[in-house]
């Protein structure tokens, strides 16, 4: 059965109009498959797959990624892979809204780079989709040149926008002569790929292989046994780290990279069809992570970090050496000195990282400080600040059109830098802010900053404990926006977080907004735990990660519904917005 697509467009997160094809169901249907094409390709390449799936009651959607096919943008280019993942989120939300198909009735199917985009979206955004099918995911591309990735990283330092042309021709993708000819002669296929996207693809693959345990949706991997484009070892590692909830992996011997366009493509397509039909026949899996602080994936990781390394472990000596250097020559850096004195997770440290002005004793101290401030975690923190500011701006603008007055509460504000910087732009608006922090020193610094910015008429700063539910509930200030930034990440106990969230729910105005952050992943988690100290009496700074799914479930359980989310390009820090649900309808979306 040949299905004829409709050609349409949607507005992505930055208002770029991206092209997609839509195959309507016949006669009607309530479920959807969303298709993500391989790098270089476009949505029309899915036509035969759509026909051979032969499930006429499914809605099917396939985009042309930014810079590909009929979508706009420089061919093969995006500012980052994260930009493409944000596009994917916009695409799926467009389908959810315009076609009235809820996430739990969607199955995502990707191929190669499309599989990485899809799985990164599932990992980072934690959507409640029905299932995930990954064809030959490009977790590790075979570059065949020694030290290719370090060389490409170096190139990006001197030339931020550069391209390489793919070595892959049709004969390396499939044994089918007709498919080889179609690929080599397709004018919409672009051989170029941006170097920055290729490097981001490598980094995303690393994150997915290390943290596949965060993906709890039913997942099927369909892999080619003679793939000259990507490495099967990486696919196997990713699969092995997936939770044992509902996962399958099938390798097709002799298949080249283009799994769905090989001579015997009916085999993987039949497997995909069976998996889809099985998903549709079963209820959506219920995965409760609200007790993940007591058992499970991140709990076990946290327990390992709490245990000191034995001296027989080489890493013990490596971390000891780094700690020795940090407390000796490293203290010439002003940033490191603040961390040693007040804690590397303190509000003082956070404000210093936000300022991002290297300083220290002598030239070497300033140089060390520059290196310190450019650690990936601190770069991510500064990007998180930009995300929070953008989200806060949007929330204020939205509420100024709806309410007589906007009231903002930040329950753990540190020095309050980003909130105060934002409200400077609303000095002539009916907007008031209450900032709180547990640290007396932070409160004093924040009060000074309010005075410096002439914001005393709009902003107050007082001491307060975000985990003291009784004190929060007794506040006379009734916010329409509550911010919890960088706080819950520092504490493992979900019961304490739930008490805090319930208290915040009780004082938030009806339909008010909660802006919250999370740290679902960190590439230096063990280094931080073994080397750095916290604000809690100089104890080691040991964090238990919360996957995005866990954090979202806690927020939902407290009575909020998540409506939006952003994550910075390293995948370390996320910023989400949730709306307060009416108490009389606690289960409403």
Coordinates of C-alpha atoms in Angstrom, one line a residue, residues 11-569:
X11 CA 7.8 26.9 13.6
X12 CA 10.7 25.7 15.6
X13 CA 11.9 27.2 18.9
X14 CA 13.6 30.1 17.1
X15 CA 10.7 30.7 14.7
X16 CA 12.6 29.0 11.8
X17 CA 10.0 27.3 9.6
X18 CA 11.1 23.7 9.1
X19 CA 9.6 21.3 6.5
X20 CA 8.0 18.0 7.2
X21 CA 5.9 15.3 5.6
X22 CA 2.8 13.9 7.1
X23 CA 1.2 10.6 6.1
X24 CA -2.4 10.6 7.5
X25 CA -3.9 7.4 8.8
X26 CA -6.6 5.5 7.0
X27 CA -9.4 5.5 8.0
X28 CA -8.5 7.0 11.4
X29 CA -5.9 6.5 14.1
X30 CA -4.8 7.6 17.5
X31 CA -1.1 6.7 17.5
X32 CA 1.9 8.3 15.7
X33 CA 5.4 7.4 14.5
X34 CA 7.8 10.3 14.3
X35 CA 10.7 9.6 11.9
X36 CA 14.2 11.2 12.1
X37 CA 16.4 10.7 9.0
X38 CA 20.0 10.0 8.7
X39 CA 22.6 12.8 8.5
X40 CA 22.8 14.3 4.9
X41 CA 19.3 13.0 4.0
X42 CA 15.7 14.2 4.1
X43 CA 12.2 13.0 4.8
X44 CA 11.3 11.7 1.4
X45 CA 13.8 8.9 2.0
X46 CA 11.3 7.4 4.4
X47 CA 8.6 6.8 1.8
X48 CA 9.3 3.0 1.3
X49 CA 9.7 2.5 5.0
X50 CA 6.3 4.1 5.6
X51 CA 4.7 1.9 2.9
X52 CA 6.3 -1.3 4.1
X53 CA 5.4 -0.8 7.8
X54 CA 1.9 -1.4 6.5
X55 CA 0.1 -0.1 9.6
X56 CA -2.5 2.2 7.9
X57 CA -4.1 3.4 11.2
X58 CA -0.8 5.2 12.2
X59 CA -0.1 8.9 11.8
X60 CA 3.4 9.2 10.4
X61 CA 5.6 12.3 10.5
X62 CA 9.1 12.9 9.1
X63 CA 11.0 16.2 9.1
X64 CA 13.7 17.6 7.0
X65 CA 16.3 18.7 9.7
X66 CA 17.6 22.2 9.7
X67 CA 20.0 22.6 6.9
X68 CA 18.7 19.5 5.1
X69 CA 16.2 18.7 2.3
X70 CA 13.6 21.4 1.9
X71 CA 14.2 23.0 5.3
X72 CA 16.1 26.3 5.4
X73 CA 19.6 26.8 6.6
X74 CA 23.2 26.4 5.3
X75 CA 23.5 22.9 4.0
X76 CA 24.8 20.4 6.6
X77 CA 25.1 23.1 9.3
X78 CA 23.6 23.8 12.7
X79 CA 25.0 25.9 15.5
X80 CA 25.2 22.7 17.6
X81 CA 23.6 19.3 17.9
X82 CA 21.7 20.7 20.8
X83 CA 20.0 23.0 18.4
X84 CA 18.8 20.0 16.4
X85 CA 17.5 18.4 19.6
X86 CA 15.6 21.5 20.4
X87 CA 14.2 21.4 16.9
X88 CA 13.1 17.8 17.5
X89 CA 11.4 18.9 20.8
X90 CA 9.6 21.7 18.9
X91 CA 8.5 19.3 16.2
X92 CA 7.1 16.8 18.6
X93 CA 5.3 19.5 20.6
X94 CA 3.9 20.8 17.3
X95 CA 2.5 17.4 16.6
X96 CA 1.1 17.0 20.1
X97 CA -0.7 20.4 19.9
X98 CA -1.8 20.6 16.3
X99 CA -2.8 16.9 15.8
X100 CA -4.0 16.3 19.4
X101 CA -1.7 13.2 19.8
X102 CA -0.4 12.9 23.3
X103 CA 3.2 11.9 24.0
X104 CA 2.2 8.5 25.4
X105 CA 0.7 7.7 22.0
X106 CA 3.9 8.5 20.1
X107 CA 6.7 6.1 19.1
X108 CA 10.0 7.7 17.9
X109 CA 12.0 6.0 15.1
X110 CA 15.4 7.3 14.0
X111 CA 18.3 6.2 11.8
X112 CA 22.0 6.9 12.2
X113 CA 22.4 10.6 13.3
X114 CA 18.6 10.7 13.5
X115 CA 18.8 8.0 16.1
X116 CA 21.3 10.1 18.2
X117 CA 19.1 13.1 18.0
X118 CA 16.0 11.1 19.0
X119 CA 17.8 9.3 21.9
X120 CA 19.4 12.5 23.1
X121 CA 16.0 14.1 23.2
X122 CA 14.6 11.2 25.2
X123 CA 17.5 11.2 27.6
X124 CA 17.6 15.0 28.2
X125 CA 13.9 15.9 28.0
X126 CA 12.4 12.7 29.6
X127 CA 9.2 12.6 27.5
X128 CA 6.6 10.1 28.4
X129 CA 6.6 8.5 24.9
X130 CA 5.4 5.0 24.2
X131 CA 8.7 3.7 22.7
X132 CA 11.9 4.3 20.9
X133 CA 13.3 2.5 17.8
X134 CA 16.9 3.2 16.8
X135 CA 18.3 2.1 13.5
X136 CA 22.1 1.9 13.4
X137 CA 22.6 4.8 15.9
X138 CA 25.7 6.9 15.1
X139 CA 27.1 6.9 18.6
X140 CA 30.6 6.5 17.2
X141 CA 31.3 7.4 13.6
X142 CA 34.2 5.6 11.9
X143 CA 36.5 8.5 10.9
X144 CA 39.4 6.3 9.9
X145 CA 41.9 9.1 10.6
X146 CA 44.0 8.8 13.8
X147 CA 43.2 11.5 16.4
X148 CA 40.5 12.9 14.2
X149 CA 38.3 14.2 17.0
X150 CA 41.1 16.1 18.8
X151 CA 42.2 17.5 15.5
X152 CA 38.6 18.7 14.7
X153 CA 38.4 20.3 18.2
X154 CA 41.6 22.2 17.5
X155 CA 40.2 23.3 14.1
X156 CA 37.1 24.7 15.8
X157 CA 39.2 26.9 18.1
X158 CA 40.6 28.7 15.0
X159 CA 37.6 28.4 12.6
X160 CA 34.2 28.1 14.3
X161 CA 32.4 27.3 11.1
X162 CA 34.0 24.7 8.9
X163 CA 32.8 21.6 7.0
X164 CA 34.0 18.2 5.9
X165 CA 32.6 16.2 3.1
X166 CA 31.4 12.7 3.9
X167 CA 33.4 9.8 2.4
X168 CA 30.3 7.8 2.4
X169 CA 28.9 6.9 -1.0
X170 CA 25.8 4.7 -1.8
X171 CA 27.9 1.6 -2.2
X172 CA 29.0 1.8 1.5
X173 CA 25.4 2.1 2.7
X174 CA 23.6 -0.8 0.9
X175 CA 24.1 -3.7 -1.4
X176 CA 21.0 -2.8 -3.4
X177 CA 22.0 -1.3 -6.8
X178 CA 18.8 0.7 -7.1
X179 CA 19.2 2.2 -3.7
X180 CA 22.8 3.0 -4.4
X181 CA 21.8 4.9 -7.6
X182 CA 19.0 6.7 -5.8
X183 CA 21.4 7.9 -3.1
X184 CA 24.2 9.0 -5.4
X185 CA 21.8 10.9 -7.7
X186 CA 19.5 12.5 -5.1
X187 CA 19.9 16.3 -5.4
X188 CA 18.6 16.9 -1.9
X189 CA 21.3 14.8 -0.3
X190 CA 24.0 17.0 1.1
X191 CA 27.5 15.4 1.5
X192 CA 28.8 18.2 3.8
X193 CA 28.6 18.1 7.6
X194 CA 29.6 20.9 9.9
X195 CA 32.6 20.1 12.0
X196 CA 31.0 21.4 15.2
X197 CA 28.0 19.1 14.7
X198 CA 30.3 16.1 14.1
X199 CA 32.2 16.9 17.3
X200 CA 28.9 17.3 19.2
X201 CA 27.7 14.0 17.8
X202 CA 30.8 12.4 19.4
X203 CA 30.2 14.0 22.7
X204 CA 26.5 13.1 22.7
X205 CA 27.4 9.5 21.9
X206 CA 29.7 9.5 25.0
X207 CA 27.0 10.9 27.2
X208 CA 24.4 8.4 25.9
X209 CA 26.7 5.4 26.3
X210 CA 27.6 6.4 29.9
X211 CA 24.1 7.4 30.9
X212 CA 21.8 5.1 29.0
X213 CA 20.4 4.1 32.3
X214 CA 18.4 7.3 32.3
X215 CA 16.3 6.1 29.4
X216 CA 13.5 4.0 30.7
X217 CA 11.1 3.9 27.7
X218 CA 10.9 0.6 25.8
X219 CA 13.7 0.6 23.3
X220 CA 14.6 -1.4 20.2
X221 CA 18.0 -1.3 18.5
X222 CA 18.2 -2.5 14.8
X223 CA 21.9 -2.6 13.8
X224 CA 23.8 -3.6 10.7
X225 CA 26.4 -6.4 11.0
X226 CA 28.8 -5.0 8.4
X227 CA 28.6 -1.3 9.1
X228 CA 31.6 0.7 7.7
X229 CA 30.1 4.0 8.9
X230 CA 29.5 3.6 12.6
X231 CA 30.8 1.3 15.3
X232 CA 28.7 -1.6 16.6
X233 CA 30.8 -1.7 19.8
X234 CA 29.4 1.7 20.8
X235 CA 25.8 0.5 20.1
X236 CA 26.3 -2.6 22.2
X237 CA 27.7 -0.5 25.1
X238 CA 24.7 1.8 24.9
X239 CA 22.3 -1.2 24.8
X240 CA 24.0 -2.9 27.8
X241 CA 23.6 0.2 29.9
X242 CA 19.9 0.6 29.2
X243 CA 17.7 -0.6 32.1
X244 CA 16.3 -4.1 31.9
X245 CA 12.7 -2.8 31.6
X246 CA 11.8 -3.5 27.9
X247 CA 14.7 -3.5 25.5
X248 CA 15.8 -5.5 22.5
X249 CA 18.7 -5.4 20.1
X250 CA 19.0 -7.2 16.8
X251 CA 22.0 -7.3 14.5
X252 CA 21.5 -8.1 10.8
X253 CA 24.6 -10.0 9.5
X254 CA 26.0 -8.6 6.3
X255 CA 24.0 -5.4 6.3
X256 CA 25.7 -2.2 5.5
X257 CA 24.9 1.0 7.4
X258 CA 21.6 1.9 5.7
X259 CA 19.6 -0.8 7.6
X260 CA 16.2 0.2 6.2
X261 CA 17.4 0.3 2.6
X262 CA 19.4 -2.9 2.4
X263 CA 18.5 -5.8 0.0
X264 CA 16.7 -7.7 2.8
X265 CA 15.3 -4.6 4.4
X266 CA 12.0 -6.4 5.0
X267 CA 13.7 -8.1 8.0
X268 CA 14.4 -5.0 10.1
X269 CA 11.1 -3.4 8.9
X270 CA 9.2 -6.5 10.0
X271 CA 11.0 -6.4 13.4
X272 CA 10.1 -2.7 13.8
X273 CA 6.5 -3.5 12.9
X274 CA 6.3 -6.3 15.5
X275 CA 7.8 -4.0 18.2
X276 CA 5.3 -1.2 17.3
X277 CA 2.3 -3.5 17.4
X278 CA 3.5 -4.9 20.7
X279 CA 3.8 -1.4 22.2
X280 CA 0.3 -0.5 20.9
X281 CA -1.1 -3.6 22.5
X282 CA 0.3 -2.9 26.0
X283 CA -0.3 -0.1 28.4
X284 CA 2.4 2.5 28.8
X285 CA 5.0 1.3 31.3
X286 CA 4.8 3.0 34.7
X287 CA 8.2 3.8 36.0
X288 CA 8.2 5.5 39.5
X289 CA 11.5 7.3 40.2
X290 CA 10.3 9.3 43.2
X291 CA 12.2 6.8 45.5
X292 CA 15.4 6.8 43.4
X293 CA 17.3 8.3 46.3
X294 CA 16.9 5.0 48.1
X295 CA 17.4 2.4 45.3
X296 CA 18.3 2.2 41.6
X297 CA 20.6 3.6 39.1
X298 CA 21.8 7.0 40.5
X299 CA 21.5 5.7 44.1
X300 CA 24.1 3.0 43.4
X301 CA 26.3 5.5 41.7
X302 CA 26.0 7.8 44.7
X303 CA 26.8 5.1 47.2
X304 CA 30.0 4.3 45.3
X305 CA 31.1 7.9 45.4
X306 CA 30.5 7.9 49.2
X307 CA 33.0 5.1 49.6
X308 CA 36.7 6.2 49.7
X309 CA 38.9 4.6 47.1
X310 CA 41.4 2.0 48.3
X311 CA 45.0 3.0 48.0
X312 CA 45.5 0.1 45.6
X313 CA 43.4 1.9 43.1
X314 CA 45.5 4.1 40.8
X315 CA 42.7 6.7 40.7
X316 CA 43.2 7.3 44.5
X317 CA 46.7 8.6 43.8
X318 CA 45.6 10.6 40.8
X319 CA 42.8 12.4 42.7
X320 CA 45.2 13.0 45.7
X321 CA 47.7 14.6 43.4
X322 CA 45.1 16.9 41.9
X323 CA 43.8 17.8 45.4
X324 CA 47.4 18.6 46.5
X325 CA 47.9 20.8 43.6
X326 CA 44.5 22.5 44.1
X327 CA 45.3 23.4 47.7
X328 CA 48.8 24.5 47.0
X329 CA 49.5 26.3 43.7
X330 CA 45.8 26.3 42.9
X331 CA 45.1 28.7 45.8
X332 CA 46.9 31.4 43.8
X333 CA 43.6 31.5 41.8
X334 CA 40.9 33.7 43.5
X335 CA 38.2 31.3 42.3
X336 CA 39.8 28.2 43.8
X337 CA 40.5 30.2 47.0
X338 CA 36.8 31.0 47.4
X339 CA 36.0 27.4 46.8
X340 CA 38.4 26.3 49.5
X341 CA 37.1 28.8 52.0
X342 CA 33.4 28.8 51.4
X343 CA 32.8 25.6 49.4
X344 CA 32.9 25.0 45.7
X345 CA 29.1 24.7 45.7
X346 CA 28.5 27.9 47.7
X347 CA 26.6 31.0 46.6
X348 CA 29.8 33.0 46.8
X349 CA 31.4 30.6 44.3
X350 CA 28.4 30.7 42.0
X351 CA 28.4 34.5 41.9
X352 CA 32.1 34.4 41.1
X353 CA 31.6 32.0 38.3
X354 CA 28.8 34.1 36.9
X355 CA 31.0 37.2 36.9
X356 CA 33.6 35.2 34.9
X357 CA 36.5 37.6 35.4
X358 CA 39.8 35.6 36.0
X359 CA 41.9 37.0 38.9
X360 CA 44.5 35.8 41.2
X361 CA 48.0 36.4 42.7
X362 CA 50.6 37.2 40.1
X363 CA 50.2 36.3 36.4
X364 CA 50.2 32.5 37.1
X365 CA 47.3 32.9 39.5
X366 CA 45.2 34.7 37.0
X367 CA 46.1 32.0 34.4
X368 CA 45.1 29.2 36.8
X369 CA 41.9 31.1 37.5
X370 CA 41.1 31.3 33.8
X371 CA 41.6 27.6 33.4
X372 CA 39.4 27.0 36.5
X373 CA 36.6 29.2 35.3
X374 CA 36.6 27.5 31.9
X375 CA 36.1 24.0 33.3
X376 CA 33.1 22.4 31.5
X377 CA 30.9 22.5 34.6
X378 CA 31.4 26.3 35.1
X379 CA 30.8 26.9 31.4
X380 CA 27.6 25.0 31.7
X381 CA 26.6 27.0 34.8
X382 CA 26.9 30.2 32.9
X383 CA 24.8 28.8 30.1
X384 CA 22.3 27.7 32.7
X385 CA 22.1 31.3 33.8
X386 CA 21.3 32.5 30.3
X387 CA 18.6 29.9 30.1
X388 CA 17.1 31.0 33.4
X389 CA 17.2 34.6 32.4
X390 CA 15.4 33.8 29.1
X391 CA 12.8 31.7 30.8
X392 CA 12.2 34.4 33.5
X393 CA 11.9 37.1 30.9
X394 CA 9.3 35.0 29.1
X395 CA 7.3 34.3 32.3
X396 CA 7.3 37.9 33.3
X397 CA 6.2 39.1 29.9
X398 CA 3.4 36.5 29.9
X399 CA 2.1 37.4 33.4
X400 CA 2.3 41.2 32.8
X401 CA -0.4 40.7 30.2
X402 CA -2.5 38.5 32.5
X403 CA -2.1 39.9 36.1
X404 CA -2.2 43.2 37.8
X405 CA 1.1 42.5 39.5
X406 CA 3.9 40.0 39.0
X407 CA 5.4 38.6 42.2
X408 CA 8.6 36.6 42.1
X409 CA 10.1 34.4 44.9
X410 CA 13.6 32.9 44.6
X411 CA 13.9 30.6 47.6
X412 CA 17.7 30.0 47.3
X413 CA 19.0 33.0 45.4
X414 CA 22.7 33.0 46.3
X415 CA 23.7 36.6 45.7
X416 CA 20.6 37.1 43.5
X417 CA 22.6 38.2 40.5
X418 CA 20.6 36.9 37.6
X419 CA 17.2 37.8 39.0
X420 CA 18.2 41.3 39.9
X421 CA 19.8 41.7 36.4
X422 CA 16.5 40.7 34.8
X423 CA 14.2 42.9 36.9
X424 CA 16.3 45.9 36.2
X425 CA 14.5 46.0 32.8
X426 CA 11.1 46.1 34.6
X427 CA 11.6 49.0 37.0
X428 CA 8.5 50.8 35.6
X429 CA 6.3 47.7 35.8
X430 CA 4.1 46.3 38.6
X431 CA 6.7 43.7 39.6
X432 CA 8.0 42.8 43.1
X433 CA 10.7 40.3 44.1
X434 CA 11.5 38.5 47.3
X435 CA 14.9 36.8 47.4
X436 CA 15.9 34.3 50.1
X437 CA 19.0 32.5 51.0
X438 CA 20.1 30.4 53.9
X439 CA 23.5 32.1 54.1
X440 CA 23.8 35.3 56.1
X441 CA 26.7 36.4 53.9
X442 CA 24.8 35.8 50.7
X443 CA 21.9 37.8 52.1
X444 CA 24.2 40.8 52.9
X445 CA 25.8 40.7 49.5
X446 CA 22.4 40.5 47.8
X447 CA 21.1 43.5 49.9
X448 CA 24.1 45.5 48.8
X449 CA 23.5 44.6 45.2
X450 CA 19.8 45.7 45.4
X451 CA 21.0 49.1 46.8
X452 CA 23.6 49.4 44.0
X453 CA 21.0 48.8 41.3
X454 CA 18.4 51.1 43.0
X455 CA 15.9 48.3 43.2
X456 CA 14.9 48.7 46.8
X457 CA 11.3 49.7 45.8
X458 CA 10.9 46.4 44.0
X459 CA 13.2 43.9 45.6
X460 CA 13.8 42.6 49.1
X461 CA 16.4 40.0 50.4
X462 CA 16.0 38.0 53.6
X463 CA 17.2 34.9 55.2
X464 CA 15.2 31.8 54.6
X465 CA 15.5 28.0 54.4
X466 CA 14.0 26.5 51.2
X467 CA 13.6 23.2 53.1
X468 CA 11.7 24.7 56.1
X469 CA 8.1 24.0 54.9
X470 CA 6.5 25.7 57.9
X471 CA 8.3 29.0 57.4
X472 CA 7.6 29.0 53.7
X473 CA 3.9 28.4 54.2
X474 CA 3.8 31.3 56.7
X475 CA 5.2 33.8 54.2
X476 CA 2.9 36.8 53.7
X477 CA 4.4 37.2 50.2
X478 CA 2.3 35.4 47.6
X479 CA 4.3 34.8 44.4
X480 CA 3.0 34.2 40.9
X481 CA 6.5 32.9 39.9
X482 CA 8.7 30.8 42.1
X483 CA 12.4 30.0 41.2
X484 CA 14.4 27.1 42.6
X485 CA 17.7 27.2 40.9
X486 CA 20.8 25.1 41.7
X487 CA 19.4 24.0 45.1
X488 CA 17.8 20.5 44.9
X489 CA 20.9 19.3 42.9
X490 CA 22.9 19.6 46.1
X491 CA 20.7 17.3 48.2
X492 CA 20.1 13.7 47.6
X493 CA 17.0 13.3 49.9
X494 CA 13.8 13.2 47.8
X495 CA 11.6 13.4 50.9
X496 CA 13.1 16.8 51.8
X497 CA 12.7 18.0 48.2
X498 CA 9.0 16.9 48.2
X499 CA 8.3 18.8 51.5
X500 CA 9.9 21.9 49.9
X501 CA 7.9 21.5 46.7
X502 CA 4.6 21.0 48.6
X503 CA 5.2 24.1 50.6
X504 CA 6.0 26.1 47.4
X505 CA 2.8 24.8 45.8
X506 CA 0.8 26.0 48.8
X507 CA 1.9 29.6 48.5
X508 CA 2.0 29.9 44.7
X509 CA -0.8 31.8 43.0
X510 CA -3.4 29.7 41.0
X511 CA -1.9 28.9 37.6
X512 CA 1.4 30.3 38.9
X513 CA 4.7 29.2 37.4
X514 CA 7.5 27.2 39.0
X515 CA 11.0 27.6 37.4
X516 CA 13.3 24.8 38.4
X517 CA 16.7 23.5 37.5
X518 CA 18.3 20.0 37.4
X519 CA 21.6 18.4 36.8
X520 CA 20.8 15.1 35.0
X521 CA 24.4 14.4 34.0
X522 CA 28.0 15.6 34.7
X523 CA 31.2 14.3 33.0
X524 CA 33.3 15.2 36.1
X525 CA 31.0 13.8 38.8
X526 CA 33.7 11.6 40.4
X527 CA 36.4 14.2 40.1
X528 CA 34.2 16.7 42.0
X529 CA 33.4 14.1 44.7
X530 CA 37.0 13.0 45.2
X531 CA 38.7 16.5 45.0
X532 CA 36.4 19.4 45.9
X533 CA 34.8 20.4 49.2
X534 CA 31.2 21.6 49.8
X535 CA 29.7 24.5 51.8
X536 CA 28.6 21.9 54.4
X537 CA 31.5 22.2 56.8
X538 CA 34.2 21.3 54.3
X539 CA 32.7 17.9 53.5
X540 CA 33.4 16.3 50.1
X541 CA 31.1 17.7 47.4
X542 CA 29.3 14.5 46.6
X543 CA 26.2 14.8 44.4
X544 CA 23.5 12.3 43.6
X545 CA 22.3 13.0 40.1
X546 CA 18.6 13.1 39.4
X547 CA 17.7 12.1 35.9
X548 CA 15.3 14.5 34.3
X549 CA 12.6 12.0 34.6
X550 CA 13.1 11.7 38.3
X551 CA 13.1 15.5 38.9
X552 CA 10.0 15.9 36.7
X553 CA 8.1 13.2 38.6
X554 CA 8.8 14.9 41.9
X555 CA 7.5 18.2 40.6
X556 CA 4.5 16.5 39.1
X557 CA 3.8 14.7 42.4
X558 CA 3.8 18.0 44.2
X559 CA 1.0 19.3 42.0
X560 CA 2.7 20.9 39.0
X561 CA 2.6 20.2 35.3
X562 CA 5.8 20.7 33.3
X563 CA 5.1 22.9 30.2
X564 CA 8.6 23.7 28.9
X565 CA 12.2 22.8 29.2
X566 CA 15.6 23.9 27.9
X567 CA 19.0 22.3 28.4
X568 CA 22.4 23.8 27.7
X569 CA 24.6 22.3 24.9

